[in-house]
Short mmCIF file of N, CA and C in Angstrom, two decimals:
data_model
loop_
_atom_site.label_atom_id
_atom_site.label_comp_id
_atom_site.label_asym_id
_atom_site.label_seq_id
_atom_site.Cartn_x
_atom_site.Cartn_y
_atom_site.Cartn_z
N UNK A 1341 -29.32 -23.22 21.10
CA UNK A 1341 -29.01 -22.29 22.15
C UNK A 1341 -30.34 -21.52 22.49
N UNK A 1342 -30.94 -21.10 21.41
CA UNK A 1342 -32.11 -20.15 21.65
C UNK A 1342 -33.09 -20.97 22.31
N UNK A 1343 -33.55 -22.09 21.99
CA UNK A 1343 -34.57 -22.86 22.69
C UNK A 1343 -34.12 -23.42 24.01
N UNK A 1344 -32.91 -23.98 24.10
CA UNK A 1344 -32.46 -24.69 25.29
C UNK A 1344 -32.05 -23.64 26.31
N UNK A 1345 -31.41 -22.70 26.02
CA UNK A 1345 -30.88 -21.81 26.96
C UNK A 1345 -31.97 -20.65 27.36
N UNK A 1346 -32.64 -20.28 26.45
CA UNK A 1346 -33.58 -19.22 26.73
C UNK A 1346 -34.98 -19.54 26.68
N UNK A 1347 -35.21 -21.01 26.66
CA UNK A 1347 -36.43 -21.59 26.81
C UNK A 1347 -37.61 -20.96 25.72
N UNK A 1348 -36.96 -20.61 24.56
CA UNK A 1348 -37.83 -20.05 23.57
C UNK A 1348 -38.23 -18.65 23.83
N UNK A 1349 -37.61 -18.06 24.87
CA UNK A 1349 -38.07 -16.58 25.17
C UNK A 1349 -36.86 -15.67 24.82
N UNK A 1350 -36.12 -15.88 23.84
CA UNK A 1350 -34.95 -15.08 23.45
C UNK A 1350 -35.28 -13.72 23.21
N UNK A 1351 -36.54 -13.39 22.79
CA UNK A 1351 -36.92 -11.90 22.56
C UNK A 1351 -37.35 -11.15 23.89
N UNK A 1352 -37.42 -11.87 25.04
CA UNK A 1352 -37.81 -11.09 26.17
C UNK A 1352 -36.55 -10.62 26.85
N UNK A 1353 -36.31 -9.37 27.03
CA UNK A 1353 -35.05 -8.69 27.49
C UNK A 1353 -34.85 -9.27 28.91
N UNK A 1354 -35.85 -9.23 29.76
CA UNK A 1354 -35.64 -9.78 31.21
C UNK A 1354 -35.15 -11.10 31.25
N UNK A 1355 -35.74 -12.01 30.33
CA UNK A 1355 -35.24 -13.41 30.35
C UNK A 1355 -33.77 -13.44 29.92
N UNK A 1356 -33.45 -12.71 28.85
CA UNK A 1356 -32.11 -12.85 28.29
C UNK A 1356 -31.09 -12.30 29.44
N UNK A 1357 -31.41 -11.22 30.10
CA UNK A 1357 -30.50 -10.73 31.22
C UNK A 1357 -30.39 -11.73 32.26
N UNK A 1358 -31.56 -12.36 32.77
CA UNK A 1358 -31.43 -13.31 33.84
C UNK A 1358 -30.62 -14.48 33.51
N UNK A 1359 -30.72 -15.01 32.14
CA UNK A 1359 -30.00 -16.17 31.69
C UNK A 1359 -28.42 -15.67 31.62
N UNK A 1360 -28.21 -14.52 31.25
CA UNK A 1360 -26.76 -14.05 31.08
C UNK A 1360 -26.18 -13.99 32.58
N UNK A 1361 -26.90 -13.43 33.49
CA UNK A 1361 -26.39 -13.34 34.85
C UNK A 1361 -26.21 -14.72 35.54
N UNK A 1362 -27.20 -15.55 35.44
CA UNK A 1362 -27.16 -16.86 35.97
C UNK A 1362 -25.89 -17.60 35.42
N UNK A 1363 -25.70 -17.61 34.16
CA UNK A 1363 -24.51 -18.16 33.47
C UNK A 1363 -23.19 -17.65 34.12
N UNK A 1364 -23.02 -16.39 34.17
CA UNK A 1364 -21.82 -15.81 34.82
C UNK A 1364 -21.66 -16.15 36.23
N UNK A 1365 -22.80 -16.27 37.03
CA UNK A 1365 -22.56 -16.73 38.43
C UNK A 1365 -22.01 -18.13 38.48
N UNK A 1366 -22.60 -18.98 37.59
CA UNK A 1366 -22.27 -20.47 37.51
C UNK A 1366 -20.85 -20.48 37.20
N UNK A 1367 -20.34 -19.93 36.23
CA UNK A 1367 -18.84 -19.93 35.79
C UNK A 1367 -17.99 -19.48 37.04
N UNK A 1368 -18.39 -18.48 37.75
CA UNK A 1368 -17.60 -17.96 38.76
C UNK A 1368 -17.59 -19.09 40.04
N UNK A 1369 -18.68 -19.83 40.02
CA UNK A 1369 -18.64 -20.79 41.06
C UNK A 1369 -17.75 -21.96 40.73
N UNK A 1370 -17.75 -22.31 39.56
CA UNK A 1370 -17.01 -23.68 39.23
C UNK A 1370 -15.64 -23.36 38.72
N UNK A 1371 -15.28 -22.25 38.27
CA UNK A 1371 -13.97 -22.15 37.81
C UNK A 1371 -13.01 -21.35 38.96
N UNK A 1372 -11.94 -21.98 39.20
CA UNK A 1372 -10.95 -21.45 40.30
C UNK A 1372 -10.42 -20.03 39.73
N UNK A 1373 -10.55 -19.12 40.64
CA UNK A 1373 -10.19 -17.68 40.30
C UNK A 1373 -8.96 -17.45 39.53
N UNK A 1374 -7.89 -18.33 39.89
CA UNK A 1374 -6.64 -18.22 39.08
C UNK A 1374 -6.76 -18.70 37.69
N UNK A 1375 -7.83 -19.51 37.26
CA UNK A 1375 -8.13 -19.90 35.95
C UNK A 1375 -9.08 -18.96 35.19
N UNK A 1376 -9.59 -18.02 35.81
CA UNK A 1376 -10.73 -17.32 35.22
C UNK A 1376 -10.24 -15.85 34.99
N UNK A 1377 -10.47 -15.40 33.81
CA UNK A 1377 -10.26 -14.01 33.45
C UNK A 1377 -11.55 -13.44 33.17
N UNK A 1378 -11.91 -12.46 34.07
CA UNK A 1378 -13.23 -11.64 33.74
C UNK A 1378 -12.76 -10.49 32.97
N UNK A 1379 -13.14 -10.39 31.60
CA UNK A 1379 -12.40 -9.51 30.71
C UNK A 1379 -13.44 -8.81 29.96
N UNK A 1380 -13.13 -7.46 29.76
CA UNK A 1380 -13.89 -6.44 29.00
C UNK A 1380 -13.04 -6.34 27.75
N UNK A 1381 -13.59 -6.59 26.52
CA UNK A 1381 -12.88 -6.48 25.24
C UNK A 1381 -12.45 -4.96 25.02
N UNK A 1382 -13.04 -3.97 25.58
CA UNK A 1382 -12.57 -2.62 25.57
C UNK A 1382 -11.23 -2.51 26.17
N UNK A 1383 -10.81 -3.43 26.96
CA UNK A 1383 -9.38 -3.29 27.66
C UNK A 1383 -8.33 -3.67 26.70
N UNK A 1384 -8.66 -4.25 25.42
CA UNK A 1384 -7.66 -4.54 24.44
C UNK A 1384 -6.80 -5.69 24.86
N UNK A 1385 -5.51 -5.83 24.30
CA UNK A 1385 -4.61 -7.00 24.28
C UNK A 1385 -4.17 -7.22 25.75
N UNK A 1386 -3.71 -6.12 26.51
CA UNK A 1386 -2.83 -6.30 27.61
C UNK A 1386 -3.35 -7.27 28.72
N UNK A 1387 -4.64 -7.15 29.22
CA UNK A 1387 -4.97 -8.21 30.29
C UNK A 1387 -5.15 -9.49 29.69
N UNK A 1388 -5.52 -9.70 28.53
CA UNK A 1388 -5.74 -11.04 27.87
C UNK A 1388 -4.34 -11.69 27.69
N UNK A 1389 -3.47 -11.07 27.13
CA UNK A 1389 -2.01 -11.48 26.95
C UNK A 1389 -1.44 -11.95 28.23
N UNK A 1390 -1.54 -11.00 29.23
CA UNK A 1390 -1.01 -11.24 30.55
C UNK A 1390 -1.50 -12.57 31.05
N UNK A 1391 -2.80 -12.66 31.08
CA UNK A 1391 -3.44 -13.71 31.67
C UNK A 1391 -3.03 -15.11 30.97
N UNK A 1392 -2.84 -15.09 29.69
CA UNK A 1392 -2.48 -16.21 28.89
C UNK A 1392 -0.94 -16.52 28.79
N UNK A 1393 -0.24 -15.53 29.33
CA UNK A 1393 1.36 -15.56 29.33
C UNK A 1393 1.82 -15.45 27.94
N UNK A 1394 1.24 -14.49 27.02
CA UNK A 1394 1.81 -14.25 25.74
C UNK A 1394 2.09 -12.80 25.65
N UNK A 1395 3.07 -12.46 24.67
CA UNK A 1395 3.49 -11.05 24.58
C UNK A 1395 2.28 -10.38 23.70
N UNK A 1396 2.13 -9.08 23.94
CA UNK A 1396 1.18 -8.28 23.21
C UNK A 1396 1.54 -8.19 21.83
N UNK A 1397 0.63 -8.55 20.83
CA UNK A 1397 0.91 -8.43 19.40
C UNK A 1397 1.03 -6.97 18.90
N UNK A 1398 1.71 -6.88 17.84
CA UNK A 1398 1.86 -5.49 17.45
C UNK A 1398 0.69 -5.03 16.65
N UNK A 1399 -0.24 -5.98 16.14
CA UNK A 1399 -1.40 -5.76 15.44
C UNK A 1399 -2.50 -5.06 16.47
N UNK A 1400 -3.29 -4.35 15.57
CA UNK A 1400 -4.39 -3.57 16.43
C UNK A 1400 -5.44 -4.75 16.92
N UNK A 1401 -5.85 -4.44 18.14
CA UNK A 1401 -7.00 -5.45 18.62
C UNK A 1401 -8.18 -5.43 17.69
N UNK A 1402 -8.60 -6.66 17.37
CA UNK A 1402 -9.71 -6.76 16.43
C UNK A 1402 -11.12 -6.33 16.94
N UNK A 1403 -11.90 -5.72 16.18
CA UNK A 1403 -13.15 -5.30 16.42
C UNK A 1403 -14.12 -5.95 15.62
N UNK A 1404 -14.79 -6.96 16.15
CA UNK A 1404 -15.68 -7.71 15.19
C UNK A 1404 -17.00 -7.95 15.96
N UNK A 1405 -17.73 -6.85 16.07
CA UNK A 1405 -18.98 -6.94 16.81
C UNK A 1405 -20.02 -5.89 16.28
N UNK A 1406 -19.93 -5.57 15.08
CA UNK A 1406 -20.82 -4.57 14.48
C UNK A 1406 -22.21 -5.17 14.19
N UNK A 1407 -23.23 -4.28 14.15
CA UNK A 1407 -24.54 -4.74 13.74
C UNK A 1407 -24.57 -5.37 12.38
N UNK A 1408 -23.74 -4.96 11.39
CA UNK A 1408 -23.74 -5.58 10.15
C UNK A 1408 -23.13 -6.94 10.21
N UNK A 1409 -22.06 -7.26 11.00
CA UNK A 1409 -21.50 -8.50 11.12
C UNK A 1409 -22.46 -9.33 11.87
N UNK A 1410 -23.10 -8.81 12.78
CA UNK A 1410 -24.06 -9.64 13.55
C UNK A 1410 -25.28 -10.16 12.64
N UNK A 1411 -25.74 -9.25 11.81
CA UNK A 1411 -26.76 -9.67 10.81
C UNK A 1411 -26.26 -10.68 9.84
N UNK A 1412 -24.90 -10.52 9.40
CA UNK A 1412 -24.38 -11.51 8.51
C UNK A 1412 -24.38 -12.92 9.11
N UNK A 1413 -24.15 -12.98 10.41
CA UNK A 1413 -24.24 -14.16 11.10
C UNK A 1413 -25.53 -14.87 11.26
N UNK A 1414 -26.36 -13.92 11.80
CA UNK A 1414 -27.73 -14.29 12.27
C UNK A 1414 -28.97 -13.88 11.48
N UNK A 1415 -28.70 -13.12 10.39
CA UNK A 1415 -29.88 -12.64 9.73
C UNK A 1415 -30.54 -11.48 10.36
N UNK A 1416 -31.78 -11.13 10.00
CA UNK A 1416 -32.40 -10.04 10.62
C UNK A 1416 -33.42 -10.52 11.63
N UNK A 1417 -33.18 -11.51 12.52
CA UNK A 1417 -33.93 -11.92 13.61
C UNK A 1417 -34.15 -10.79 14.52
N UNK A 1418 -35.25 -10.54 15.02
CA UNK A 1418 -35.35 -9.51 16.06
C UNK A 1418 -34.54 -9.78 17.23
N UNK A 1419 -33.85 -8.78 17.92
CA UNK A 1419 -32.92 -8.84 18.98
C UNK A 1419 -33.55 -8.57 20.31
N UNK A 1420 -34.65 -8.07 20.37
CA UNK A 1420 -35.21 -7.63 21.72
C UNK A 1420 -36.72 -7.53 21.57
#
């Protein structure tokens, strides 16, 4: 992903933002609106479950995006 998607420039903030925005544009172009959920995880279960047609679980919405968890997955690679 790093070399193919970011052309080896994963540490360049402008490149990372441009790649992210281009990817999002492409997804919106090729996926029918009724099949696409543009979702912010801060919204919790409700929009996700509604879109998928499932009831909202009784469990708290998971939060798995901390710096420590990221480092466990990817090590101490520079991020910017």
